[in-house]
Every structure is written in C-alpha cells, then in structure tokens.
C-alpha cells in the first residue's frame, strides 16, 4: 500500500503547529488530566498562553 | 431534471422513459404510507433530513480537484470490495457505480465480475467530469484490453432518486458512497428494485467507529472552549444495523463484515486535509456553521495529547462495513418454512447419550443423567482443552445410529 502523497500547503495553521508545540502539549495535558469532568474554561490559563503563541506565529510570517 | 443531456449513448441505457422513474415512484409511495427512514426524518419533510445534499455535492466538487490519484484508504476499500466480485461465479454485464470512490472503482475494476458496462453515478458535476476524463484517458493510452473494452457511462443523479428501470442492472457497487444518504433504507430498496433477479448489491460504507478519536477530541475541545457540543462528525451506521438494513431493503442472503483501518497522520491538520480531499467533510444540517479558530486549535492539541503516539503521529480509525446482498430470485435457497423440521434437539440426546462424555464415574459434573445441550457443549469444550485421548472419541462415534440423524439439504 503506497503512502499518500502529502502536498504541503503553506497554511498559517501549520506554522502554529510547528512553533507552538510546547504550549499545545501543556494545554492538551491540562485537559486530559481533567477528563471526564471538562467544563467551560477549565484550562483557560494554558489556552491563553497557547493563543498568544498562535497569534505570534501567525503575525510573524504574514 | 433532465438526465438525457448527460448521456452519450441514450439508446443503450436503461433509463425509463416514463415521467417519474419507477424506483423513485415506489419510494414516494412508501413515504406516503408512513414509513420512517433510518435517519428518523418525518414523512415528506425535506427540512428534517440529516444531511444537506446540496452542500455535499459542492464539497465533492471541491474534492474532485484535490483527490489524489492513489489514496490509501479508498484504494484498499475499493480493492476489498471488488475482490468480492471474484468470489461469484456469475457474470455481471451491467454495473452501477454509486458515488464515493467513483474513479477508484473505475480504475481498479480490471474487468472483474465480467462487467462490460459501467455506469458511474454521482450528484456532483466535477466528480463525474473526473470520471469522464479517466475513461477518456484509458481509451487514448489503450492500456489493458479488458479495461478499454469497458463501456463507460456517467450520470448525474441522486442516490435517493435512482433513475433506473426496475430489473435493469446486474450489480450495484458503492464504494464509500452511502454514508451521506439521508434515507438509506429507501436508497437500498431502490437499488434492489433496479437490480435484476439474482443481482448483486455490494457496498462499503464507514461504520460507527470511524474517526472515533476525532469525535472525542472535538467534543472535549468544544466542552472546554464553548461549553456546548455541536455535531462535527456525521452520524454513521452501526455494524449491528447493517444486517437489518439489508433485510429491510429486501435483499436475500445478506452478508456483512467489518474492517478497521488505522491511519497515522503527522498532525490533526493532515487528517482534516485528507478528509477534505476525499469529500468527507461534515454536511450535517444541524452543524454550527462556524468552527472558531480557538476550538480548532484546542481540538488539535487535545487530539495530540489524548491519542498521540510516542513518535508524535496521531492515529485515526476508519471502520468500514462491507455489505453484500442479492436481489431475490427463485434459484436462491429459501429458509425452511416454520414447523417443517423433521428432527428435534431431543434426538441429539438419543444420538449422544450423556454417559458417552463423562471422563470418570466420579466426575462431579455428571451428577444428572440427562444433560442440556449447553452442558454437553461445555463438556466437549473442556475435553478439547484437557486433551482427552483418542479412544473415547472413537467410542463416541461408533454410538451413532445408522443413517444420518442430521439432514442437510
């Protein structure tokens, strides 16, 4: 079975994924630890950090 | 809606020339009679449909341009599906190719099942254009003799309003095309009507476990970011319903089997891109129209941390249900009429008396003289496990009464 040809689209989201892995992990860990009782804004702090990183990543290139 | 404009060879096609196609008329009749479809929409109420068909057709238009030549999932599923054609001794000259992995079926057919005429059908114009280009390409390069001998036709039509005359098709193949249909039992029974007697219906569709990880990650992300949940993954048929679907559509000898494929992606982004290129983007009517960037970001992070593998890739499950059914025909074996049994389970006990199985006389299990079938079965299993010696086996077989007590016909 041949692997799918991945055509790399230069999307800003990709840049975010590449540059903000630490913040993404922190946020992901926070939510995973709170399962199954996840509520609105339960990991707000980590998400704010991730959002700032994302905005920085998107702004710097574009 | 005129279909004749899309047909090059209308003289040899099997469309009915009557005003309303036969199968669709039947469907309207059943709707009027008050039948509810599997998706639970009300009788005659178009707005209660689960899937937005027009949107799906637009998404497939887009996917027609993005779809890769060889896609691992579509190729594997189509190959598995077409393989089943080789298990049949019959030849199927006329085949209908329902939307989904249209051109994959066309490309990978290789003349299996004796198919001479392949009609590809889809609601999306660009998908059909792609299929046309593929057909033209084969003729020009003149690849295998079998493939170029395949007569290709393309139709733009909806699976829920099948434009075929009753008893005109030999086989209906649908590779990952039926999971966006609103009225699935209706569509399948229209297929059955359109098939000749002893015609084959082969379908592969995504099952309930598909994209389980994505569904979980989406739900958790929405709960955390928005406090509410909206459907992001379309409702999919469960494996246990597939058999019911086939029998409800009127197919004889239904067969269902399931395969689960796990595909790994570098990140959630690639997964979404892949789904988009296959045309599998969400088209549920009730979905919230906007997915905020926050939620998308949250989904990707949660997916990664909940399901990420050690090397950073994420898995995605695709559960495919393969269904096969035959349109009824007198040549098929029918189930026996109730009350026509000639032997009963009591005869099993006379054929295999209880003391034939006991290992020793003081076996704690053999306290009662007559045992139920389940006890006999569990005892024989235990015997196999403990590796009982051969002599008891031979002694058991000699106790069989002369003539078979178990009739097979």
Short mmCIF file of N, CA and C in Angstrom, two decimals, chain B residues 73-74 76-77 80 175-179 203-215 233-242 256-263 265 271 275 278 280 315-323:
data_model
loop_
_atom_site.label_atom_id
_atom_site.label_comp_id
_atom_site.label_asym_id
_atom_site.label_seq_id
_atom_site.Cartn_x
_atom_site.Cartn_y
_atom_site.Cartn_z
N UNK B 73 -6.70 4.77 1.77
CA UNK B 73 -7.95 4.21 2.28
C UNK B 73 -8.88 3.83 1.14
N UNK B 74 -9.06 4.75 0.21
CA UNK B 74 -10.00 4.49 -0.87
C UNK B 74 -9.55 3.31 -1.71
N UNK B 76 -7.63 0.72 -0.74
CA UNK B 76 -7.78 -0.53 0.00
C UNK B 76 -9.23 -0.97 0.05
N UNK B 77 -10.10 -0.02 0.36
CA UNK B 77 -11.51 -0.38 0.48
C UNK B 77 -12.07 -0.83 -0.86
N UNK B 80 -10.82 -4.29 -1.75
CA UNK B 80 -11.54 -5.31 -0.97
C UNK B 80 -12.93 -5.56 -1.53
N UNK B 175 -18.73 2.14 -3.34
CA UNK B 175 -17.54 2.14 -2.51
C UNK B 175 -17.51 3.43 -1.72
N UNK B 176 -17.88 3.37 -0.45
CA UNK B 176 -17.89 4.53 0.44
C UNK B 176 -18.77 5.64 -0.10
N UNK B 177 -19.97 5.28 -0.56
CA UNK B 177 -20.83 6.30 -1.11
C UNK B 177 -22.13 6.48 -0.36
N UNK B 178 -22.50 5.50 0.48
CA UNK B 178 -23.84 5.53 1.05
C UNK B 178 -23.93 6.17 2.41
N UNK B 179 -22.82 6.61 3.00
CA UNK B 179 -22.96 7.12 4.36
C UNK B 179 -23.36 8.59 4.40
N UNK B 203 -21.70 -3.01 -1.16
CA UNK B 203 -21.48 -1.65 -0.68
C UNK B 203 -20.44 -1.67 0.42
N UNK B 204 -19.65 -0.62 0.45
CA UNK B 204 -18.74 -0.41 1.56
C UNK B 204 -19.04 0.98 2.10
N UNK B 205 -19.30 1.06 3.40
CA UNK B 205 -19.53 2.38 3.96
C UNK B 205 -18.85 2.49 5.31
N UNK B 206 -18.66 3.71 5.74
CA UNK B 206 -17.98 3.93 7.00
C UNK B 206 -18.90 3.59 8.16
N UNK B 207 -18.36 2.91 9.14
CA UNK B 207 -19.14 2.48 10.29
C UNK B 207 -19.01 3.41 11.47
N UNK B 208 -19.67 3.07 12.55
CA UNK B 208 -19.78 3.95 13.70
C UNK B 208 -18.49 4.29 14.40
N UNK B 209 -17.48 3.42 14.26
CA UNK B 209 -16.23 3.66 14.97
C UNK B 209 -15.31 4.60 14.22
N UNK B 210 -15.69 4.98 13.00
CA UNK B 210 -14.81 5.80 12.18
C UNK B 210 -14.54 7.14 12.85
N UNK B 211 -13.28 7.52 12.80
CA UNK B 211 -12.88 8.83 13.34
C UNK B 211 -13.33 9.01 14.79
N UNK B 212 -13.22 7.94 15.52
CA UNK B 212 -13.62 7.96 16.92
C UNK B 212 -12.77 8.98 17.68
N UNK B 213 -11.48 8.99 17.39
CA UNK B 213 -10.58 9.89 18.10
C UNK B 213 -10.90 11.33 17.81
N UNK B 214 -11.21 11.61 16.55
CA UNK B 214 -11.53 12.99 16.18
C UNK B 214 -12.81 13.44 16.85
N UNK B 215 -13.77 12.55 16.90
CA UNK B 215 -15.05 12.89 17.53
C UNK B 215 -14.84 13.21 19.01
N UNK B 233 -18.94 15.25 13.54
CA UNK B 233 -18.79 14.02 12.77
C UNK B 233 -20.19 13.56 12.41
N UNK B 234 -20.37 13.15 11.18
CA UNK B 234 -21.72 12.77 10.78
C UNK B 234 -22.14 11.48 11.46
N UNK B 235 -23.43 11.30 11.67
CA UNK B 235 -23.90 10.02 12.23
C UNK B 235 -23.64 8.90 11.23
N UNK B 236 -23.12 7.83 11.72
CA UNK B 236 -22.76 6.73 10.84
C UNK B 236 -23.48 5.46 11.25
N UNK B 237 -23.68 4.59 10.30
CA UNK B 237 -24.39 3.35 10.58
C UNK B 237 -23.58 2.48 11.52
N UNK B 238 -24.25 1.83 12.43
CA UNK B 238 -23.58 0.88 13.30
C UNK B 238 -23.53 -0.47 12.61
N UNK B 239 -22.56 -1.27 13.02
CA UNK B 239 -22.40 -2.57 12.39
C UNK B 239 -23.64 -3.41 12.59
N UNK B 240 -24.21 -3.31 13.78
CA UNK B 240 -25.38 -4.17 14.06
C UNK B 240 -26.59 -3.79 13.21
N UNK B 241 -26.59 -2.56 12.70
CA UNK B 241 -27.73 -2.16 11.87
C UNK B 241 -27.57 -2.56 10.41
N UNK B 242 -26.34 -2.89 10.03
CA UNK B 242 -26.10 -3.14 8.61
C UNK B 242 -26.91 -4.34 8.12
N UNK B 256 -22.49 -9.33 5.96
CA UNK B 256 -21.90 -8.11 6.47
C UNK B 256 -20.56 -8.46 7.08
N UNK B 257 -19.51 -7.75 6.73
CA UNK B 257 -18.29 -7.88 7.52
C UNK B 257 -17.62 -6.53 7.67
N UNK B 258 -16.78 -6.48 8.66
CA UNK B 258 -16.25 -5.20 9.11
C UNK B 258 -14.73 -5.24 9.08
N UNK B 259 -14.15 -4.14 8.70
CA UNK B 259 -12.70 -3.99 8.73
C UNK B 259 -12.37 -2.68 9.40
N UNK B 260 -11.31 -2.69 10.19
CA UNK B 260 -10.92 -1.42 10.80
C UNK B 260 -9.52 -1.06 10.35
N UNK B 261 -9.39 0.12 9.84
CA UNK B 261 -8.08 0.58 9.39
C UNK B 261 -7.66 1.73 10.29
N UNK B 262 -6.42 1.69 10.70
CA UNK B 262 -5.89 2.81 11.49
C UNK B 262 -4.85 3.50 10.65
N UNK B 263 -5.08 4.76 10.38
CA UNK B 263 -4.15 5.53 9.57
C UNK B 263 -3.48 6.55 10.47
N UNK B 265 -1.28 10.03 11.01
CA UNK B 265 -1.00 11.31 10.39
C UNK B 265 -0.01 12.07 11.24
N UNK B 271 -4.95 15.19 8.83
CA UNK B 271 -6.16 14.38 8.83
C UNK B 271 -7.31 15.13 8.20
N UNK B 275 -9.39 14.25 4.79
CA UNK B 275 -10.84 14.09 4.74
C UNK B 275 -11.45 15.01 3.70
N UNK B 278 -11.05 13.71 0.28
CA UNK B 278 -11.92 12.59 -0.05
C UNK B 278 -13.37 13.03 -0.16
N UNK B 280 -15.14 14.08 2.41
CA UNK B 280 -15.83 13.57 3.60
C UNK B 280 -16.04 14.65 4.65
N UNK B 315 -3.15 8.66 15.43
CA UNK B 315 -3.89 7.66 14.67
C UNK B 315 -5.32 8.11 14.42
N UNK B 316 -5.89 7.61 13.33
CA UNK B 316 -7.31 7.84 13.07
C UNK B 316 -7.90 6.52 12.63
N UNK B 317 -9.02 6.16 13.24
CA UNK B 317 -9.66 4.89 12.90
C UNK B 317 -10.65 5.09 11.79
N UNK B 318 -10.63 4.17 10.82
CA UNK B 318 -11.67 4.14 9.81
C UNK B 318 -12.27 2.75 9.85
N UNK B 319 -13.51 2.69 10.26
CA UNK B 319 -14.16 1.39 10.30
C UNK B 319 -15.05 1.26 9.06
N UNK B 320 -14.80 0.25 8.27
CA UNK B 320 -15.55 0.09 7.02
C UNK B 320 -16.43 -1.14 7.14
N UNK B 321 -17.70 -0.96 6.82
CA UNK B 321 -18.64 -2.07 6.82
C UNK B 321 -18.86 -2.48 5.37
N UNK B 322 -18.56 -3.72 5.07
CA UNK B 322 -18.81 -4.24 3.72
C UNK B 322 -20.13 -4.99 3.75
N UNK B 323 -21.04 -4.58 2.91
CA UNK B 323 -22.34 -5.26 2.87
C UNK B 323 -22.52 -5.88 1.50
#
